Short mmCIF file of C-alpha atoms in Angstrom, two decimals:
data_model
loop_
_atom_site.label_atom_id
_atom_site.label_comp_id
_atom_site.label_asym_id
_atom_site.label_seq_id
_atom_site.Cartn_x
_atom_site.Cartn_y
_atom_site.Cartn_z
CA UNK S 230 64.15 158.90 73.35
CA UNK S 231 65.62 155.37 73.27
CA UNK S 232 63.08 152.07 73.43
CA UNK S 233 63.53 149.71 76.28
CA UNK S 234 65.23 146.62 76.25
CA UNK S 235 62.61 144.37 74.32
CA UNK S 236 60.14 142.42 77.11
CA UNK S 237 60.52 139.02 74.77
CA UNK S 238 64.86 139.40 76.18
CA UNK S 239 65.66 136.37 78.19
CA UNK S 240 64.69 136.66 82.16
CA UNK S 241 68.54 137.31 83.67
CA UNK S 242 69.06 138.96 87.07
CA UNK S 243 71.65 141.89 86.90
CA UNK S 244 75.55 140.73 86.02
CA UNK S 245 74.24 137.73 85.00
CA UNK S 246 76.45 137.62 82.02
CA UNK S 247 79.42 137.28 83.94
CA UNK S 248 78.66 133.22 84.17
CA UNK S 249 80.71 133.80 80.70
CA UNK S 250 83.60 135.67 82.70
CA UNK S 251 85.40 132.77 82.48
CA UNK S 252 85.83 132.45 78.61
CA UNK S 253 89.33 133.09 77.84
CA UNK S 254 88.58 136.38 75.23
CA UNK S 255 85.99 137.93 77.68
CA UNK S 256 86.27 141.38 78.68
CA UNK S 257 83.96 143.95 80.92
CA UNK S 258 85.75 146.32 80.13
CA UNK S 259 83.68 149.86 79.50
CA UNK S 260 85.19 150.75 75.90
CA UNK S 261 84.73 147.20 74.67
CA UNK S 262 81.22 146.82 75.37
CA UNK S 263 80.25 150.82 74.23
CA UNK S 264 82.50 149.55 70.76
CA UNK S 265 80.30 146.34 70.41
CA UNK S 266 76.88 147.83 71.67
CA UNK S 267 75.43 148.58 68.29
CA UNK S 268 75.50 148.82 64.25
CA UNK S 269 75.79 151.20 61.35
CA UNK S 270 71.43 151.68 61.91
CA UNK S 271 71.37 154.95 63.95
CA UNK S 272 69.66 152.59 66.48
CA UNK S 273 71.22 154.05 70.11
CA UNK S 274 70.79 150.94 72.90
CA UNK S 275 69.88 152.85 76.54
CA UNK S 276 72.42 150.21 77.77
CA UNK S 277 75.06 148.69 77.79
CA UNK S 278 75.95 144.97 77.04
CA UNK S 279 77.54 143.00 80.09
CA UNK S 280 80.74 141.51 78.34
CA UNK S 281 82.56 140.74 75.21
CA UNK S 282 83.17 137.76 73.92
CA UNK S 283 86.44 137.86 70.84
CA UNK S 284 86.46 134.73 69.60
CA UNK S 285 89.70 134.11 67.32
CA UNK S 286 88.52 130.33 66.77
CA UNK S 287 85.77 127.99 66.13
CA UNK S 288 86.50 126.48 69.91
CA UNK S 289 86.26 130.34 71.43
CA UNK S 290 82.70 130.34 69.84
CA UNK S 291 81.59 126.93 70.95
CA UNK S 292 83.17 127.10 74.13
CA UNK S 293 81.19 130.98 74.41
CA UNK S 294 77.81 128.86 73.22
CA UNK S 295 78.55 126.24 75.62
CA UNK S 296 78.24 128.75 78.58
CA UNK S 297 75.79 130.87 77.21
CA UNK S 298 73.19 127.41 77.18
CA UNK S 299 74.47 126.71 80.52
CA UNK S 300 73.45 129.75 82.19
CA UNK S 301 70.60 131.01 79.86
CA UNK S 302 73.17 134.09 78.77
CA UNK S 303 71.24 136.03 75.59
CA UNK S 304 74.13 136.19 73.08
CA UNK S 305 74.57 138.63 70.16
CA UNK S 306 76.50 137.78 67.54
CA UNK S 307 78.82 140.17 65.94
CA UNK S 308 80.75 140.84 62.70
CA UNK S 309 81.87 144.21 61.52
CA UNK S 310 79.18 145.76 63.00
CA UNK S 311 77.82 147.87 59.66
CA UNK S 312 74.59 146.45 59.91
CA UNK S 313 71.54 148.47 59.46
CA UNK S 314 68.50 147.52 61.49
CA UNK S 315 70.01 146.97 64.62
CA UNK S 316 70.69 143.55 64.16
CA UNK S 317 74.18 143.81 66.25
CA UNK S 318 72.67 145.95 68.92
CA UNK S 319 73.30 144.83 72.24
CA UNK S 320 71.43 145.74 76.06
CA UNK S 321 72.61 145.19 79.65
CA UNK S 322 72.40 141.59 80.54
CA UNK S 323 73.40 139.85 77.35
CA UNK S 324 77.00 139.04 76.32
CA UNK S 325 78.30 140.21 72.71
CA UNK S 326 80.42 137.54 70.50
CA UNK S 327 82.54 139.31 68.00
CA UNK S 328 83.71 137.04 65.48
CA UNK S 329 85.45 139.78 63.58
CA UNK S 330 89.10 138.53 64.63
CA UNK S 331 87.93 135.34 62.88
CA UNK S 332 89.42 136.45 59.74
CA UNK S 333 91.23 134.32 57.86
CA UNK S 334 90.33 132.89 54.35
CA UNK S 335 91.17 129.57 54.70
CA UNK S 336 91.47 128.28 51.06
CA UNK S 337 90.93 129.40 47.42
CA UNK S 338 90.72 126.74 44.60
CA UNK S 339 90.74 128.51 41.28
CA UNK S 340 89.67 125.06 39.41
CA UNK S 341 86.14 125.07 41.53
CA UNK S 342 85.89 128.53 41.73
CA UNK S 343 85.18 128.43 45.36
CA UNK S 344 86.79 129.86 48.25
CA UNK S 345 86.46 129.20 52.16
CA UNK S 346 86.54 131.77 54.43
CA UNK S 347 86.11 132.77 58.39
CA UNK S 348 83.03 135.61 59.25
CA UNK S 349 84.87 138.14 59.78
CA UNK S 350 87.03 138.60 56.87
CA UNK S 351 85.88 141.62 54.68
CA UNK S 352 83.91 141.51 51.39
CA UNK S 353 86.43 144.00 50.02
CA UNK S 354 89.13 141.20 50.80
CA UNK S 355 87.20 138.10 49.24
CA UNK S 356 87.71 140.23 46.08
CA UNK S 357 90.87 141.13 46.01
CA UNK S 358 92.37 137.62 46.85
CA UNK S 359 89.86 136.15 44.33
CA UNK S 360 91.23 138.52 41.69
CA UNK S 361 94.62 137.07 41.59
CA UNK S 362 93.11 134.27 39.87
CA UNK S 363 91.10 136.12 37.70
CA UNK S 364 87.80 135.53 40.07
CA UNK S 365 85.38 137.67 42.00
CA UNK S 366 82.64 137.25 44.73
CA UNK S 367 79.52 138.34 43.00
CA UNK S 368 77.98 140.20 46.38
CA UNK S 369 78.71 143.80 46.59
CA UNK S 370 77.29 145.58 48.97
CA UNK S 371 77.56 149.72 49.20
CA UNK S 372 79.83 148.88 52.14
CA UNK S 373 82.25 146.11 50.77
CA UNK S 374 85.56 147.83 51.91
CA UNK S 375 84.19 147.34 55.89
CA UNK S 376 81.48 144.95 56.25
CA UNK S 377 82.40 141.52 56.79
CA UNK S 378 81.22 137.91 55.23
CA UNK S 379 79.65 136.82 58.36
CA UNK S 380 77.46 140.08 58.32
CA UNK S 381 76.66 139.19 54.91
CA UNK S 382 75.41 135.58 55.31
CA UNK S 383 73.03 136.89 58.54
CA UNK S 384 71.41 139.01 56.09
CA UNK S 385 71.27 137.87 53.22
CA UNK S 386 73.16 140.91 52.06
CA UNK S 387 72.83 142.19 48.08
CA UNK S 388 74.58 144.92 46.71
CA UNK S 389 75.13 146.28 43.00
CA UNK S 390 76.15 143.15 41.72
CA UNK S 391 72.87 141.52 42.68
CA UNK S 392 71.28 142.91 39.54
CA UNK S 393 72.69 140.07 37.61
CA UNK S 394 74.61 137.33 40.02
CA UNK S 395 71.97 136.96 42.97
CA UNK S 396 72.49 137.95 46.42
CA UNK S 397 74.84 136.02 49.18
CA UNK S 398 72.11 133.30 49.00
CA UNK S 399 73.24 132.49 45.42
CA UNK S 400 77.11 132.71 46.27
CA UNK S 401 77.40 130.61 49.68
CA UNK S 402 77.63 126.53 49.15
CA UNK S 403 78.15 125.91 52.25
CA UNK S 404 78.49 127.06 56.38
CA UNK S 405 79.74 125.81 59.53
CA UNK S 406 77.96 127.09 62.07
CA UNK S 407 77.43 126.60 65.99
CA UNK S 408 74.18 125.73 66.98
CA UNK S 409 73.03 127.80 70.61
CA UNK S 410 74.10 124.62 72.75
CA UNK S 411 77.55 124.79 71.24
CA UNK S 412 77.20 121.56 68.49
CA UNK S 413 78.81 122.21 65.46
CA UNK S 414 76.79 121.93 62.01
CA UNK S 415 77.45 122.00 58.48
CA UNK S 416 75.20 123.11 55.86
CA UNK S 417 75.18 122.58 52.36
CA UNK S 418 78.39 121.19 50.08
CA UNK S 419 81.47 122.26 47.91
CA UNK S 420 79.99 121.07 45.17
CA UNK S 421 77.59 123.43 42.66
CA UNK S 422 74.91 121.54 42.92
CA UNK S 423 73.64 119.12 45.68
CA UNK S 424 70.08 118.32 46.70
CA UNK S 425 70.50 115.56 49.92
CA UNK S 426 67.89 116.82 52.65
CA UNK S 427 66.44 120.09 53.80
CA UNK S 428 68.08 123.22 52.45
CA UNK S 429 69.67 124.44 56.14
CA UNK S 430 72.61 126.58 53.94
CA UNK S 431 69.46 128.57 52.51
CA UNK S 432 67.66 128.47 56.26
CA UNK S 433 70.46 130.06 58.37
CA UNK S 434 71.50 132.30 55.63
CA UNK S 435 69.51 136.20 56.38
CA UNK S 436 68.83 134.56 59.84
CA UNK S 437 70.27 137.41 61.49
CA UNK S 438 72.22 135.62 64.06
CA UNK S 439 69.29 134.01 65.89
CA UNK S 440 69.36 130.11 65.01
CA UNK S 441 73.59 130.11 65.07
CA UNK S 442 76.58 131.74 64.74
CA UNK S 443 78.30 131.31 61.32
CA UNK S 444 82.34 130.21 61.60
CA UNK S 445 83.10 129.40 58.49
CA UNK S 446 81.21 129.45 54.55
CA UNK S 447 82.13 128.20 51.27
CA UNK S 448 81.68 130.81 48.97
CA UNK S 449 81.17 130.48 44.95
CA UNK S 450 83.45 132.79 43.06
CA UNK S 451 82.64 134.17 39.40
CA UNK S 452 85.50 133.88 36.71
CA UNK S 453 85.84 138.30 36.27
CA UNK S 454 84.33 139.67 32.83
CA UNK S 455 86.51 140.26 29.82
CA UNK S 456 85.03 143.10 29.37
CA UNK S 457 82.39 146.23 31.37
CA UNK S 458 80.99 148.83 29.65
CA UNK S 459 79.36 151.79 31.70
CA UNK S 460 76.68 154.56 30.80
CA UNK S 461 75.54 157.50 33.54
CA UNK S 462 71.94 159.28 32.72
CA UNK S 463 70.20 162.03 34.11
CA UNK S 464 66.79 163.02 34.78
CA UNK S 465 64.52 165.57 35.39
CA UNK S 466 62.84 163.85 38.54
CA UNK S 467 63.27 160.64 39.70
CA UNK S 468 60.10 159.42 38.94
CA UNK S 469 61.04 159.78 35.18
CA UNK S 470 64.40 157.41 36.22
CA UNK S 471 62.03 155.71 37.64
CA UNK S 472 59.93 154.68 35.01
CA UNK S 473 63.45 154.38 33.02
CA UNK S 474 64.91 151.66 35.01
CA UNK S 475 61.63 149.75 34.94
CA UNK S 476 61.85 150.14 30.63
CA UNK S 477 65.10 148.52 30.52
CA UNK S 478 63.40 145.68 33.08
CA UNK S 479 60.69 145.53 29.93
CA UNK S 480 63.20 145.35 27.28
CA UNK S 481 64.49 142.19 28.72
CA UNK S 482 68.26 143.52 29.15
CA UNK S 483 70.10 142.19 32.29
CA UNK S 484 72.61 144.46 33.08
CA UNK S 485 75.17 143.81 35.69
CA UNK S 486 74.90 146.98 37.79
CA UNK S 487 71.81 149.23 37.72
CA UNK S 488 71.54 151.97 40.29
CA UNK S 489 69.45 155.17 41.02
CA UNK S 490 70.26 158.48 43.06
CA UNK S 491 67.48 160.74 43.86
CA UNK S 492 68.27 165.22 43.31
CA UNK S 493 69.08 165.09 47.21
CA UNK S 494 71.10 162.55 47.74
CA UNK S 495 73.14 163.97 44.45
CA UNK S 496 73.71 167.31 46.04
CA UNK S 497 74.79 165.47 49.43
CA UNK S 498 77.21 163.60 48.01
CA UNK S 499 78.31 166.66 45.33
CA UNK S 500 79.15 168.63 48.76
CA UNK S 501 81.10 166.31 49.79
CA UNK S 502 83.05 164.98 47.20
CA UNK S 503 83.17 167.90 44.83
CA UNK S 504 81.41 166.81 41.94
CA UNK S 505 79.26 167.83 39.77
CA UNK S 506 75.99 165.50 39.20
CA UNK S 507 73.20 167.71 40.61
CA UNK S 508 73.88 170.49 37.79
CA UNK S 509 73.12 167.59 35.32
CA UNK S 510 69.55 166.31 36.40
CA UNK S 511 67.50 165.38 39.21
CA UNK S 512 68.20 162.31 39.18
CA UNK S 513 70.75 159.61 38.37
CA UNK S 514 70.68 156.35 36.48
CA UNK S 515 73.86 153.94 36.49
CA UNK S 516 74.07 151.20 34.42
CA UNK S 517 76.77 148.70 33.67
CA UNK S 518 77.27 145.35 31.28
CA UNK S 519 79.72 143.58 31.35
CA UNK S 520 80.62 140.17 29.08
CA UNK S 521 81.64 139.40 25.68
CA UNK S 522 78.63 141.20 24.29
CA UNK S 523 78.77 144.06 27.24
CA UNK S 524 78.79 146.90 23.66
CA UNK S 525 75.79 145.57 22.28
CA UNK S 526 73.73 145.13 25.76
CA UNK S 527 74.49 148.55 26.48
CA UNK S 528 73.60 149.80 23.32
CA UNK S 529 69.90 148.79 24.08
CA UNK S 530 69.93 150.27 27.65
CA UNK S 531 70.57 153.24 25.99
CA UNK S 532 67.93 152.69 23.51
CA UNK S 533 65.14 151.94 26.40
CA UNK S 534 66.09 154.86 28.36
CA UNK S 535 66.42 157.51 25.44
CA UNK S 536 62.27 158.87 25.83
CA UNK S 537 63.33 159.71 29.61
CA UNK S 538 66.90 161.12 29.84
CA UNK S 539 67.91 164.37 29.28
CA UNK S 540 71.23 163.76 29.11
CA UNK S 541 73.71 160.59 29.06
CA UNK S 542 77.27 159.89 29.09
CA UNK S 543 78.97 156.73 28.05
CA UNK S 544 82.52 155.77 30.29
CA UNK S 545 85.67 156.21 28.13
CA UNK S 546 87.51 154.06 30.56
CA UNK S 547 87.67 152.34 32.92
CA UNK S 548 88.95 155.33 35.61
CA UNK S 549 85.63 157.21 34.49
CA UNK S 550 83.63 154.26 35.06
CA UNK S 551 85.22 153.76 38.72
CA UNK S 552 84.47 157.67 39.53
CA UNK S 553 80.61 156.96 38.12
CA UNK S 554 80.52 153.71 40.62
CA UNK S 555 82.27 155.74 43.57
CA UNK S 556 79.75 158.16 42.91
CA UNK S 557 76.98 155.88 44.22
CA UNK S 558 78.76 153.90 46.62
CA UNK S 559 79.43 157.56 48.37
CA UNK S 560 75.84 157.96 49.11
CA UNK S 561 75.34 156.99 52.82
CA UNK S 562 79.23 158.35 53.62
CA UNK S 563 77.88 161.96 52.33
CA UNK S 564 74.26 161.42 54.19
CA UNK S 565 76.04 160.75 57.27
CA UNK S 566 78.00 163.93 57.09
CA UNK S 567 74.48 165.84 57.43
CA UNK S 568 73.10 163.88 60.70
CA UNK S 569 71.73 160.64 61.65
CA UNK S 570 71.01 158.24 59.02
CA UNK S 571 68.47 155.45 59.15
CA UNK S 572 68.62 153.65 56.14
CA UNK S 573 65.14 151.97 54.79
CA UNK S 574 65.17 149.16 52.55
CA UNK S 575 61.64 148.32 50.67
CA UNK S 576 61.37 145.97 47.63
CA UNK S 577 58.69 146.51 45.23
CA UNK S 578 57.40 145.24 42.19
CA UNK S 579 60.34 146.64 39.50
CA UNK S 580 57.45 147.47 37.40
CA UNK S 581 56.13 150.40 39.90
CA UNK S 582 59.83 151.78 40.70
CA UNK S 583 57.94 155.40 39.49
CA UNK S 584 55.36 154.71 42.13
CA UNK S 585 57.76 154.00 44.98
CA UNK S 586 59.61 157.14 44.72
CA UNK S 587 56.39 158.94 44.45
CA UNK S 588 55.31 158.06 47.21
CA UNK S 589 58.35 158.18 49.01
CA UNK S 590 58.27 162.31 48.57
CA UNK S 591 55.25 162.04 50.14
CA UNK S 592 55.29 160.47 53.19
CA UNK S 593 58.20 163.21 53.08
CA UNK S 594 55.86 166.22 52.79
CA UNK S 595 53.57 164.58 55.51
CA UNK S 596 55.80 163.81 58.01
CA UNK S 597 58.51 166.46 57.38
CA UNK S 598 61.18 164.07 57.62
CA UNK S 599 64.16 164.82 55.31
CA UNK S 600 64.14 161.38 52.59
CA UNK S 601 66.79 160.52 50.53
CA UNK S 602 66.30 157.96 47.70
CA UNK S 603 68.75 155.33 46.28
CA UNK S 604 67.76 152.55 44.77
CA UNK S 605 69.07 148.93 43.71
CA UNK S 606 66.66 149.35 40.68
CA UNK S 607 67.18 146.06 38.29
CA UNK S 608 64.98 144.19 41.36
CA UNK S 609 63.48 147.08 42.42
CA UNK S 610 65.20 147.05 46.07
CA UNK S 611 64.67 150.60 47.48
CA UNK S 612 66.82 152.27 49.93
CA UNK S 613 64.61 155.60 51.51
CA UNK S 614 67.10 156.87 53.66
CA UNK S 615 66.08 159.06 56.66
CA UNK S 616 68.13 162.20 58.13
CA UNK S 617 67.55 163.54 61.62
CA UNK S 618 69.48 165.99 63.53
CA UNK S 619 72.08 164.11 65.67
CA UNK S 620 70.32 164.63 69.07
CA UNK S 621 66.61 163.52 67.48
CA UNK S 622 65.58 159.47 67.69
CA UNK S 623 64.70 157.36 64.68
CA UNK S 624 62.92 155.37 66.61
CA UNK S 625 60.13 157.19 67.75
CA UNK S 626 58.33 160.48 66.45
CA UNK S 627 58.16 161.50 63.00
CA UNK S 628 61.15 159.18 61.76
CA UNK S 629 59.13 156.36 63.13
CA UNK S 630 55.78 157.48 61.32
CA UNK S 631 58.03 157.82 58.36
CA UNK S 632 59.48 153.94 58.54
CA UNK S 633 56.07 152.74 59.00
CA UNK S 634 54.65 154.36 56.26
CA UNK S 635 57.28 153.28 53.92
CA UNK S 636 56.64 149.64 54.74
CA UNK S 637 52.92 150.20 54.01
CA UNK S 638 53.65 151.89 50.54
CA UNK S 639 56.22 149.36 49.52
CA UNK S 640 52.82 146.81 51.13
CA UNK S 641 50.39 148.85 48.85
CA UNK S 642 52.81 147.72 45.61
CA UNK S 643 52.93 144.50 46.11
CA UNK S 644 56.81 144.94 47.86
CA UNK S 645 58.13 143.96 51.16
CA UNK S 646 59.68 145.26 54.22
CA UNK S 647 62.82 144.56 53.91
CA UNK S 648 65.26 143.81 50.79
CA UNK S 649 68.84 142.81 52.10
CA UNK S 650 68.98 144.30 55.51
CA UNK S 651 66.75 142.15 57.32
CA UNK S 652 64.63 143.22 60.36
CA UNK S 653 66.98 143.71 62.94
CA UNK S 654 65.52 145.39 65.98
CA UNK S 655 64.11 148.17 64.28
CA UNK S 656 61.35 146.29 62.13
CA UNK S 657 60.06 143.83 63.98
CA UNK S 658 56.95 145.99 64.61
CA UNK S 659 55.73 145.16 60.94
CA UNK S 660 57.03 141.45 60.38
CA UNK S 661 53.63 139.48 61.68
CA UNK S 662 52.01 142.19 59.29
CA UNK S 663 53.64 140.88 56.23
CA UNK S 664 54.54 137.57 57.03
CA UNK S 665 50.60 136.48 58.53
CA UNK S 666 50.29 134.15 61.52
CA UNK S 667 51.09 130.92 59.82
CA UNK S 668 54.17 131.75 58.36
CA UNK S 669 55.82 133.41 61.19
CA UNK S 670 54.38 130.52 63.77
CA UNK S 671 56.02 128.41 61.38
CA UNK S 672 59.53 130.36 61.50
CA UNK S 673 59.11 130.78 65.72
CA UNK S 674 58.80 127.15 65.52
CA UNK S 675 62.17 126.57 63.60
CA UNK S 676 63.55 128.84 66.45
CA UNK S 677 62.43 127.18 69.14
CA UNK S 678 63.67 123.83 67.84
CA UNK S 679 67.11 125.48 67.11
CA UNK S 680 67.72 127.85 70.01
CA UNK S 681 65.03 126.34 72.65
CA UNK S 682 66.36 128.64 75.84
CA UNK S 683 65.57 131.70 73.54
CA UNK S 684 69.51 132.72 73.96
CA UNK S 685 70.80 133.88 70.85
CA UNK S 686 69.99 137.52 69.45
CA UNK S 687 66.65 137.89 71.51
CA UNK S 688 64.27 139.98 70.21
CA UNK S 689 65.76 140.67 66.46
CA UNK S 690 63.93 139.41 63.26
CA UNK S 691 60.90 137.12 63.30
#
């Protein structure tokens, strides 16, 4: 059964969204508005949104802002839409703008290592023109072939990469946003380091959308390493990987991608893609190094996981390493092939990984809800991923016992709610919980300074 529209919304009388039928790139029209209602989440609005709003242009989004002040129209903000907490979800009576035909990256400078892009151009796409000069963008999330930069900056996104580079926090110098009243600001510099003021790149970066709409960042690129080397192991359970990730987090080693697949989500994506990984263990470890040294670093992960694996396998190139990769970034693709997914994302100490997944397969067993575990485990960023039948809700019943209970274990561990996907629509339920009056009076003050009429992305995050 859907939720309703959120009670903190803006106050606007039916059609009142169509104060922004003027804007050049808005449209009414019924496709556009079911196409821009919601994310990647599983999150299913019981409306629609009034209009659509695609900007091509810094003016089309200040222009949209300017209205949207004027007339006390809630905006949403809107990239590629793969979000996962409902952060892009949009109800009758606001007005969607989809910066995803903002798409152009504007400038690379090799020297720097930098590159300046518009929101909606794709992760994927950063990459590839950044590896023409022998360069990447360190950020990598699961979906890097079709979620967008923009998306990325309102969440603070991570990825496999983050295990050694940082998350987008660490890899944006600089934005250009629009403030809710349609002023234009910039945050942070070009330059690598830089100290002058209050750190707004670092405040409106995981912001979800609700203090401004991001229209251009300055990204840091990476020069690529000479050199990866890749080893797949397998478990019996994955509380043993478990407790195998967190030894290589003991030994001190820093690889560059270190990921975990639970039995289930092994055979889900084995049905799908033909392979073979459940017959091996049940579980998965992938770990890559990558530098001069990438041999020797790998030769100790090896080492620190030997007591726990039953079996590993070292890449002999760099196809076989790709196919190990692929194998993990086909997770959620298989999992959606079964039903609706709603993907969880819990941090907890990387220490009491074994723990997590514990009790992960047993909030399981008590709700009956079907879990499947992967995990960003080199920060110990879990991703409990839940799978209903297409016509059941994630938002209420079981799969909503099953949410709250995996905040509360990832609470019991010392964790957090949310890793990289940020609260959205669909955890906001649990933030005052974790965050304690102060803080989040604090952050609904920021908000209030920033966005006073309340307009953009009501009722998502804080």
């Amino acid at each position: 059964m859907p939720i309703k529209t959120p009670s903190d919304t803006p106050d606007v009388t039916a059609g009142a969204a169509t104060s922004l039928a003027g804007h050049p790139r808005y449209t009414s029209d019924a496709d556009a508005r079911a196409a821009a209602a919601t994310d990647r989440s599983g999150y299913i609005p019981p409306t629609l949104p009034d209009g659509v709003i695609r900007a091509r242009s810094v003016d089309d989004v200040v222009e949209a802002l300017r209205l949207a002040h004027a007339h006390a129209i809630p905006v949403v903000p809107r990239g590629a839409g793969t979000g996962l907490a409902g952060g892009a979800s949009a109800h009758a009576g606001e007005v969607v703008v989809d910066v995803s035909g903002m798409n152009r990256i504007l400038a690379i400078d090799p020297v720097e290592m930098t590159a300046v892009v518009e929101p909606g151009v794709l992760n994927a796409e950063v990459n590839a023109a950044a590896a023409e000069y022998g360069l990447f963008y360190a950020p990598d999330p699961a979906s890097t072939a079709i979620c967008s930069i923009g998306g990325n900056i309102a969440t603070n996104a991570g990825g496999m990469w983050c295990a050694k580079y940082g998350v987008t926090r660490e890899s944006v110098l600089g934005l250009r946003v629009v403030l809710a009243d349609g002023r234009i600001l910039r945050t942070g510099r070009a330059t690598i380091k830089g100290v002058t003021g209050y750190d707004l790149n670092a405040l409106f970066i995981g912001s979800e959308g609700t203090l401004g709409v991001v229209v251009e960042a300055t990204l840091r690129l990476r020069p690529r390493p000479v050199r990866t080397e890749t080893v797949a192991a397998y478990f019996p359970d994955i509380e043993t990987a478990g407790r195998a990730a967190s030894a290589i987090t003991a030994a001190r080693i820093q690889p560059s991608i270190l990921e975990l697949m639970d039995g289930p989500t092994l055979e889900a994506v084995d049905q799908a893609e033909g392979t073979r990984h459940r017959e091996l263990g049940g579980a998965f470890l992938l770990a890559q190094t990558d530098g001069y040294g990438a041999h020797l670093e790998l030769d100790e992960i090896a080492r620190a996981i030997s007591p726990y694996a039953t079996s590993t396998h070292r890449a002999a190139s760099a196809e076989e390493a790709e196919a190990l990769v692929k194998a993990r970034r086909d997770a959620i693709p298989a999992l959606e092939r079964l039903g609706r997914v709603s993907i969880g994302d819990i941090a907890v100490p990387r220490n009491r990984l074994a723990e997590a997944f514990a009790g992960l397969e047993d909030i399981s067993a008590q709700t009956g809800v079907r879990i499947f575990s992967v995990a960003h485990a080199a920060d110990g960023n879990l991703h409990p991923m839940i799978v209903v039948e297409p016509h059941e809700s994630i938002i209420d019943g079981p799969a909503k016992a099953a949410l709250g209970d995996m905040f509360h274990l990832a609470q019991r561990l010392g964790g957090t709610l949310t890793g990289e996907h940020g609260v959205g629509l669909l955890k906001r339920e649990w933030v005052g919980e974790e965050l304690g009056e102060t803080s989040r009076a604090v952050q609904q003050a920021i908000k209030a300074a920033l966005d006073p009429s309340g307009i953009l992305n009501p009722a998502k995050a804080i």
